[in-house]
PDB file of N, CA and C in Angstrom:
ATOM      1  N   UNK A   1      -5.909   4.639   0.555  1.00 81.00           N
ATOM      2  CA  UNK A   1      -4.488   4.531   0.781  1.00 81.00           C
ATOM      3  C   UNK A   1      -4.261   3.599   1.964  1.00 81.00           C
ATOM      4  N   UNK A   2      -3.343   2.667   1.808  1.00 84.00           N
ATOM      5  CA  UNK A   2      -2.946   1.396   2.897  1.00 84.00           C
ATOM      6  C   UNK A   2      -1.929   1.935   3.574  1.00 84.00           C
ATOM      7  N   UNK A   3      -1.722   2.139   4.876  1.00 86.00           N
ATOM      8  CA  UNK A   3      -0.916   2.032   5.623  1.00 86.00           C
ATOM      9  C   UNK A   3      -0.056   1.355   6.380  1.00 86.00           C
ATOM     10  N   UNK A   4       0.802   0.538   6.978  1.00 87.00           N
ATOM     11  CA  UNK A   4       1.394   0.664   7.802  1.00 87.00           C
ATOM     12  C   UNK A   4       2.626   0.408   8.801  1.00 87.00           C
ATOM     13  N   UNK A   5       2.669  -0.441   9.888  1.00 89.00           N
ATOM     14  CA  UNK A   5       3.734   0.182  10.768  1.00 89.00           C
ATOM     15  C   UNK A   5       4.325  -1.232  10.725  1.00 89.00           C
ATOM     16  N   UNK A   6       6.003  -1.079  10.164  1.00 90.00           N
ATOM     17  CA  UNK A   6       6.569  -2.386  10.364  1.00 90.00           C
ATOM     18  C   UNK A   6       7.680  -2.043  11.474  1.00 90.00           C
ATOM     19  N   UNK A   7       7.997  -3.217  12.381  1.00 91.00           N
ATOM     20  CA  UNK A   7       9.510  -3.257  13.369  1.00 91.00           C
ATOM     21  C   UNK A   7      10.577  -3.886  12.501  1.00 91.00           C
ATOM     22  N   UNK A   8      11.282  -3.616  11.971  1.00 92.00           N
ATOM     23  CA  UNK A   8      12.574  -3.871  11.051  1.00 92.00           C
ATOM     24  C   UNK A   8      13.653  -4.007  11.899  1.00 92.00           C
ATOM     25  N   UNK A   9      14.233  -5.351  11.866  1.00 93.00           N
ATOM     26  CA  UNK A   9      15.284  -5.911  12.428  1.00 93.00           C
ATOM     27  C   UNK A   9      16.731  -6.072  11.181  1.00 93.00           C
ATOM     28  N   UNK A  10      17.555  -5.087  11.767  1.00 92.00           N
ATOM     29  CA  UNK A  10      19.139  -5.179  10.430  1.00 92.00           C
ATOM     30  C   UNK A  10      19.788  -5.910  10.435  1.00 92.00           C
ATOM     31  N   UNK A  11      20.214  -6.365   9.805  1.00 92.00           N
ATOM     32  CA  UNK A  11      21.308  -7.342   9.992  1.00 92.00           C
ATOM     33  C   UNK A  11      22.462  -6.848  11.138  1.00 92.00           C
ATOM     34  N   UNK A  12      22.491  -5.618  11.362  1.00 92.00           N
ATOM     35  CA  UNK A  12      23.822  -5.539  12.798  1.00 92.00           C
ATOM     36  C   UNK A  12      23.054  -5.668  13.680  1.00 92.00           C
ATOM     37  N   UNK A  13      21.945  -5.740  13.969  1.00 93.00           N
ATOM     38  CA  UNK A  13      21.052  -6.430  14.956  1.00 93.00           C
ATOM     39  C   UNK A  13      20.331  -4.596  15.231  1.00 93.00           C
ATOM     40  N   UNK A  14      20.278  -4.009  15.008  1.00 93.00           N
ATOM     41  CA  UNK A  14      19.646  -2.842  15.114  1.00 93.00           C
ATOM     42  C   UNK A  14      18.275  -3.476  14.899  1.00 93.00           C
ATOM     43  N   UNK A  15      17.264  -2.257  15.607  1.00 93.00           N
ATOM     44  CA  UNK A  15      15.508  -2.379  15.257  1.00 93.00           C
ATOM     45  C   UNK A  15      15.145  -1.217  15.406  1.00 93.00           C
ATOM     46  N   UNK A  16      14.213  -0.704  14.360  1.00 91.00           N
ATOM     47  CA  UNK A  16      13.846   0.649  14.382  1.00 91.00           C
ATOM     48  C   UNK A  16      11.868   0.471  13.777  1.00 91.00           C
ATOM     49  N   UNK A  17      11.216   1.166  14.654  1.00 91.00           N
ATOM     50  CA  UNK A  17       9.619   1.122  13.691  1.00 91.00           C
ATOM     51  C   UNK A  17       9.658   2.047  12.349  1.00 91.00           C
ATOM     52  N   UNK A  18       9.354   1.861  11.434  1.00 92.00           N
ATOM     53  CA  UNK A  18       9.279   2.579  10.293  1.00 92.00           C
ATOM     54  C   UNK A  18       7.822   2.435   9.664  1.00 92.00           C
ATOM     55  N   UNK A  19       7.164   3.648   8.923  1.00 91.00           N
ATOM     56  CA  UNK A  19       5.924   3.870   8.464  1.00 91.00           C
ATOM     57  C   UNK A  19       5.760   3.496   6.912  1.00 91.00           C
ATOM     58  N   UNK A  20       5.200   2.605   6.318  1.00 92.00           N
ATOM     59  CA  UNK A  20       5.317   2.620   4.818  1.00 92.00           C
ATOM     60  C   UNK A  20       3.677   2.875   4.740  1.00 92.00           C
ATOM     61  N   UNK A  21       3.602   3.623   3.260  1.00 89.00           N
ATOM     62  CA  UNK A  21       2.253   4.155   2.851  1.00 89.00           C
ATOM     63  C   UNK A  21       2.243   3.782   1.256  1.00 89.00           C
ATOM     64  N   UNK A  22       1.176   3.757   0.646  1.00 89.00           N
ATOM     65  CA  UNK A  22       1.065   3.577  -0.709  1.00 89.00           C
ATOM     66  C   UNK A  22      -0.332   3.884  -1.208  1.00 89.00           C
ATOM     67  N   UNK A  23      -0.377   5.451  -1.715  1.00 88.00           N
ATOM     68  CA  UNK A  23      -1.814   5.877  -2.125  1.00 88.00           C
ATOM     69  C   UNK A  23      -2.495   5.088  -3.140  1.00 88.00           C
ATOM     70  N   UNK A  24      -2.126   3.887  -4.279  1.00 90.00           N
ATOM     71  CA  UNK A  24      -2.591   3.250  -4.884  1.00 90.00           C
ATOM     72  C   UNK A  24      -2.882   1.707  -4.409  1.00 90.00           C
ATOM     73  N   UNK A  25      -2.469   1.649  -3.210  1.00 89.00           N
ATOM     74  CA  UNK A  25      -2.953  -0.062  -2.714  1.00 89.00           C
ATOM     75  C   UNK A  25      -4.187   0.886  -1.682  1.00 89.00           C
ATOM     76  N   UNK A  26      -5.520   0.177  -1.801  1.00 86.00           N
ATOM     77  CA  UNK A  26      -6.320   0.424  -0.529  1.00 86.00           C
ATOM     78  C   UNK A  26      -6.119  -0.935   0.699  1.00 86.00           C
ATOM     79  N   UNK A  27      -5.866  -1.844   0.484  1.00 86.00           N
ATOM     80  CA  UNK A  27      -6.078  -3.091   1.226  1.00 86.00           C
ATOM     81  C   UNK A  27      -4.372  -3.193   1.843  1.00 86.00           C
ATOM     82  N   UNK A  28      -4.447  -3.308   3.441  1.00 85.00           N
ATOM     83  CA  UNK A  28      -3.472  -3.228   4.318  1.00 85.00           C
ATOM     84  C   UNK A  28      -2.172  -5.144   3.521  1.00 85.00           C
ATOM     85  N   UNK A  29      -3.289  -6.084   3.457  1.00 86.00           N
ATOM     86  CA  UNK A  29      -2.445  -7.409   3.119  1.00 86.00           C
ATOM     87  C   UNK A  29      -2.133  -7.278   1.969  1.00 86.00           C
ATOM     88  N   UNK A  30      -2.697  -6.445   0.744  1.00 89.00           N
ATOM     89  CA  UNK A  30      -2.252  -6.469  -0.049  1.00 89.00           C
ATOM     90  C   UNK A  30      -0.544  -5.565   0.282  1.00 89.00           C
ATOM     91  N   UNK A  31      -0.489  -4.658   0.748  1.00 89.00           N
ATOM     92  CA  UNK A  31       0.330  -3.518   1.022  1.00 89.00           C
ATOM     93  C   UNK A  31       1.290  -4.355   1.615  1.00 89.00           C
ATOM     94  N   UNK A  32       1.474  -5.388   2.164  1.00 90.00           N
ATOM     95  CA  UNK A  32       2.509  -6.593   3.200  1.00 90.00           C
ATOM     96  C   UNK A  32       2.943  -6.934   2.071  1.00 90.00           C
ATOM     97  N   UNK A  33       2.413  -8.215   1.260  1.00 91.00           N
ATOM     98  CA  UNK A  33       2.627  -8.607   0.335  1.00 91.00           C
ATOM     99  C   UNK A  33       3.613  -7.703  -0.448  1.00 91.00           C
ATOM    100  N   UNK A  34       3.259  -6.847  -1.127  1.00 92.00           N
ATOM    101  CA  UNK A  34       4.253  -6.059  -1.878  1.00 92.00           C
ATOM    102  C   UNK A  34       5.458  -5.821  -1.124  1.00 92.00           C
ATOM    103  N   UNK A  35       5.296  -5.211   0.300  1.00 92.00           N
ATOM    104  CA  UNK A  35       6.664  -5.408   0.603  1.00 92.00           C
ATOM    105  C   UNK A  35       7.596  -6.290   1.097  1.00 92.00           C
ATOM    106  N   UNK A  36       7.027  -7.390   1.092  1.00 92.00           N
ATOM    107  CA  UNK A  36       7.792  -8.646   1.373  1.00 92.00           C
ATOM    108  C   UNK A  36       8.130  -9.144  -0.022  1.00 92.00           C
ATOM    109  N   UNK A  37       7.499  -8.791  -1.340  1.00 93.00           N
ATOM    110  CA  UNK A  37       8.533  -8.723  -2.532  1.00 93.00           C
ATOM    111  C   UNK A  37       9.429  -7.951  -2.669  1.00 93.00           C
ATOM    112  N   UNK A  38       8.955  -7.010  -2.249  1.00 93.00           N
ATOM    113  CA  UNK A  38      10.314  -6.007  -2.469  1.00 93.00           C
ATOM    114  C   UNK A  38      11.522  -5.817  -1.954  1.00 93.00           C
ATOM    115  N   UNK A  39      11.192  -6.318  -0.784  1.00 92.00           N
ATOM    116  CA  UNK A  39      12.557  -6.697  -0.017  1.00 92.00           C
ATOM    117  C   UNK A  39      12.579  -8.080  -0.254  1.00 92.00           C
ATOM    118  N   UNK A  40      12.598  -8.956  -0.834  1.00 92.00           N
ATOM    119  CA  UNK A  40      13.017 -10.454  -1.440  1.00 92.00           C
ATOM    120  C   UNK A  40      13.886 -10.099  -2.624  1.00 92.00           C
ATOM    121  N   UNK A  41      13.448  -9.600  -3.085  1.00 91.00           N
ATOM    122  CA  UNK A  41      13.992  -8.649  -4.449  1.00 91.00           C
ATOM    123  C   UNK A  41      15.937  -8.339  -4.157  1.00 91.00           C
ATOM    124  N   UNK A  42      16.719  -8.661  -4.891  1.00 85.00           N
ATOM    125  CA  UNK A  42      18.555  -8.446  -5.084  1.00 85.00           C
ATOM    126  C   UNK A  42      18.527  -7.289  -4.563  1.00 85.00           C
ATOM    127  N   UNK A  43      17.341  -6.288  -5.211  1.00 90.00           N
ATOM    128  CA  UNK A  43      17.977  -4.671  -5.536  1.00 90.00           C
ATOM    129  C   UNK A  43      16.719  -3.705  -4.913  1.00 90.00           C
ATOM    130  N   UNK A  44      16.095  -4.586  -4.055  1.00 93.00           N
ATOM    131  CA  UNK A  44      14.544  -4.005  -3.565  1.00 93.00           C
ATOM    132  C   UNK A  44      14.828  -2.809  -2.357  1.00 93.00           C
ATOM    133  N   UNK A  45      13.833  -2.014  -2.545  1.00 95.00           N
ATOM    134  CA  UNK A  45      14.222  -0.700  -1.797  1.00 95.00           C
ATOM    135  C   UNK A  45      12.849   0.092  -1.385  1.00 95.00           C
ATOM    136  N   UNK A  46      12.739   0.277  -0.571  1.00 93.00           N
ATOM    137  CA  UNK A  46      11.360   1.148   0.113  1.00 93.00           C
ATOM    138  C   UNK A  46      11.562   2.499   0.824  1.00 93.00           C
ATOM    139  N   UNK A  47      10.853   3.159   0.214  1.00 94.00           N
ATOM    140  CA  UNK A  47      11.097   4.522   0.611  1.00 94.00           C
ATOM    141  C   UNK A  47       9.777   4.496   2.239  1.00 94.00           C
ATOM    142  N   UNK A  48      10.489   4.727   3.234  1.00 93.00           N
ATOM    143  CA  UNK A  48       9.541   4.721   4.406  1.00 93.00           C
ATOM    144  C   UNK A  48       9.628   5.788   5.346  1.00 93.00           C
ATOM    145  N   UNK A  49       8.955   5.963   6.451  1.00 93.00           N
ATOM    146  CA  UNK A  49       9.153   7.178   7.001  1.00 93.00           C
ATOM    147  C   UNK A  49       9.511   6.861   8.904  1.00 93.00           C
ATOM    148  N   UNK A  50      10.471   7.435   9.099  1.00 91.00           N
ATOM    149  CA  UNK A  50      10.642   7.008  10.575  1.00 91.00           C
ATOM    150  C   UNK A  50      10.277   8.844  11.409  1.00 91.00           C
ATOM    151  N   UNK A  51       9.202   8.685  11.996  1.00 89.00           N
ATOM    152  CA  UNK A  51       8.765  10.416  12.146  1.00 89.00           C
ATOM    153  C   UNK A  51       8.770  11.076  10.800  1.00 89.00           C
ATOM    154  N   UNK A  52       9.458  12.320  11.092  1.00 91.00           N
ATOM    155  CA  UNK A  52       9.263  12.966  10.583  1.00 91.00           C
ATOM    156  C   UNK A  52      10.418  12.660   9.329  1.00 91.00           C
ATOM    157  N   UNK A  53      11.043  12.254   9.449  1.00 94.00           N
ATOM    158  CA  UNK A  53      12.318  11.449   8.342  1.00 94.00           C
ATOM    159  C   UNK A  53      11.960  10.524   7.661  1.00 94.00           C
ATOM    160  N   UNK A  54      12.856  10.627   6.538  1.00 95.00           N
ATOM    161  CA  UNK A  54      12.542  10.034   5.261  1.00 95.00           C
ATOM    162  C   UNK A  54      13.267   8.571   5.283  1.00 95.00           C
ATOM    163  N   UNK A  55      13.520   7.233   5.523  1.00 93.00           N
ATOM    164  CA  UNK A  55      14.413   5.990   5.442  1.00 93.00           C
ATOM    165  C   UNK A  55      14.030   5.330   4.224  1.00 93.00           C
ATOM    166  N   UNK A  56      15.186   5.155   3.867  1.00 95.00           N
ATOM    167  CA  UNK A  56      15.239   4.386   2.563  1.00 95.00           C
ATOM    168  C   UNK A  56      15.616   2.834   3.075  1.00 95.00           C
ATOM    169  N   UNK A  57      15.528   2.056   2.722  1.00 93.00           N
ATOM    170  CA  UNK A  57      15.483   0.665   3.879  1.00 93.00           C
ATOM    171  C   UNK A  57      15.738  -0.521   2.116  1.00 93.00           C
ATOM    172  N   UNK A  58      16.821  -0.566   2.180  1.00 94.00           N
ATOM    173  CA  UNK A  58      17.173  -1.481   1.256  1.00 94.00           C
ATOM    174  C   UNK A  58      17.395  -3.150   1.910  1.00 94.00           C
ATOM    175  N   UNK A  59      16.799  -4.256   0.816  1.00 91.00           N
ATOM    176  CA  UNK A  59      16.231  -5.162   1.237  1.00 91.00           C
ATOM    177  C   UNK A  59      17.902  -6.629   1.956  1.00 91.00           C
ATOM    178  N   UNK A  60      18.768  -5.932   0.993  1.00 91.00           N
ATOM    179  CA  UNK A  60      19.719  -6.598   1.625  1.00 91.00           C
ATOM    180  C   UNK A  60      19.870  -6.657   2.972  1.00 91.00           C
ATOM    181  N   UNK A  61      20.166  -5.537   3.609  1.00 90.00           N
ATOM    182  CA  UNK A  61      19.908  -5.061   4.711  1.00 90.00           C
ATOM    183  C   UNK A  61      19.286  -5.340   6.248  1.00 90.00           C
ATOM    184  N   UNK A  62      18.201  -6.011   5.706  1.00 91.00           N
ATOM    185  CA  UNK A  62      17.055  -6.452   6.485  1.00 91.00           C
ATOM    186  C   UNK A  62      17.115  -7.713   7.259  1.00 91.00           C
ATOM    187  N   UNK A  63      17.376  -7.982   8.383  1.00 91.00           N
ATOM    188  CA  UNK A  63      17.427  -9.479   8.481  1.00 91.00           C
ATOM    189  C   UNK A  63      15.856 -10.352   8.705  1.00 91.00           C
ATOM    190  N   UNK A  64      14.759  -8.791   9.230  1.00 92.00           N
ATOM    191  CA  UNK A  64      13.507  -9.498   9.514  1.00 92.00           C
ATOM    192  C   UNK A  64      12.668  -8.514   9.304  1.00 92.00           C
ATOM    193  N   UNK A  65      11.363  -8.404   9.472  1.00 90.00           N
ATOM    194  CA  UNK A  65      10.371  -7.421   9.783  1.00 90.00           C
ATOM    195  C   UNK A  65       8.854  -8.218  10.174  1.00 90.00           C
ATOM    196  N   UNK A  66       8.681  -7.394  11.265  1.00 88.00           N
ATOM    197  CA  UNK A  66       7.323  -7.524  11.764  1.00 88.00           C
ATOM    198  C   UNK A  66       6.229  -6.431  11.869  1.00 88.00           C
ATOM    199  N   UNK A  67       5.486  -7.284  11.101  1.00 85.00           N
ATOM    200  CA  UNK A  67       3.860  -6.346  11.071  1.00 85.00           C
ATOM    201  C   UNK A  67       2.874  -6.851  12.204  1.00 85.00           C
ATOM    202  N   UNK A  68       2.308  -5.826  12.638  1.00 69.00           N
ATOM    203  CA  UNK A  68       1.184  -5.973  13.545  1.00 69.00           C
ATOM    204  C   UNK A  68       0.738  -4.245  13.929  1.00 69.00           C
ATOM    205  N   UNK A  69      -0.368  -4.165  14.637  1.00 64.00           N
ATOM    206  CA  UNK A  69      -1.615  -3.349  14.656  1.00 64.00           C
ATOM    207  C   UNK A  69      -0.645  -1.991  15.722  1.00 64.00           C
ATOM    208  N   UNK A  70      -0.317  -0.788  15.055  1.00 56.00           N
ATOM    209  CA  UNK A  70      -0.028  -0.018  15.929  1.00 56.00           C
ATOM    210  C   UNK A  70      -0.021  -0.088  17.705  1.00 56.00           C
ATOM    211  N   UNK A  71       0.645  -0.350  18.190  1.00 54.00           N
ATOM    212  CA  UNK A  71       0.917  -0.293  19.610  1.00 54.00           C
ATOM    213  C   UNK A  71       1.970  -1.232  20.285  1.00 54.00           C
ATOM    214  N   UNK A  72       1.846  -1.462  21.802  1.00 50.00           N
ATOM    215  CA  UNK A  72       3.435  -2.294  21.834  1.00 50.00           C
ATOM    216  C   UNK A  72       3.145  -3.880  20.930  1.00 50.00           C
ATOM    217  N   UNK A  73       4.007  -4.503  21.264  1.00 50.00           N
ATOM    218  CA  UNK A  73       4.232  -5.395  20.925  1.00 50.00           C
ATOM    219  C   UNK A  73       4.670  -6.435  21.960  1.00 50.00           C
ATOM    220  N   UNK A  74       3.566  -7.263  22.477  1.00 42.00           N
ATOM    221  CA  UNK A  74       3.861  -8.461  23.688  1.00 42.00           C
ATOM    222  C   UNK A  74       4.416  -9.776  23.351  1.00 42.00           C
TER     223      UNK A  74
END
């Protein structure tokens, strides 16, 4: 199962870290890839987890997202 941690920037300028998982991808770039279709996508939608909460993060929405390796970000 591929994990992991994107910083999602909204279009009202909000940023929040959110967790995406997918027990059928093992490979982390493959797991990017898919969601950078999916949010390219009119009607694309990812079910993700912020803690213990459930975010649904629809791709309109999105103005950016950044991946990199759990911890801050310099």
């Amino acid at each position: 199962m591929a994990t992991t941690v994107l910083r999602v920037r909204l279009v009202g300028g909000d940023r929040m870290d959110i967790t995406y998982d997918k027990p059928d991808v093992s490979d982390e770039d493959e797991l990017v890839e898919q969601i950078i279709s999916t949010l390219a996508e009119d009607s694309g939608v990812l079910r993700t987890q912020h803690g213990d909460r459930l975010v649904v993060l629809y791709g309109r929405g999105v103005a950016a997202i950044e991946v990199a390796p759990r911890g801050a970000v310099l």
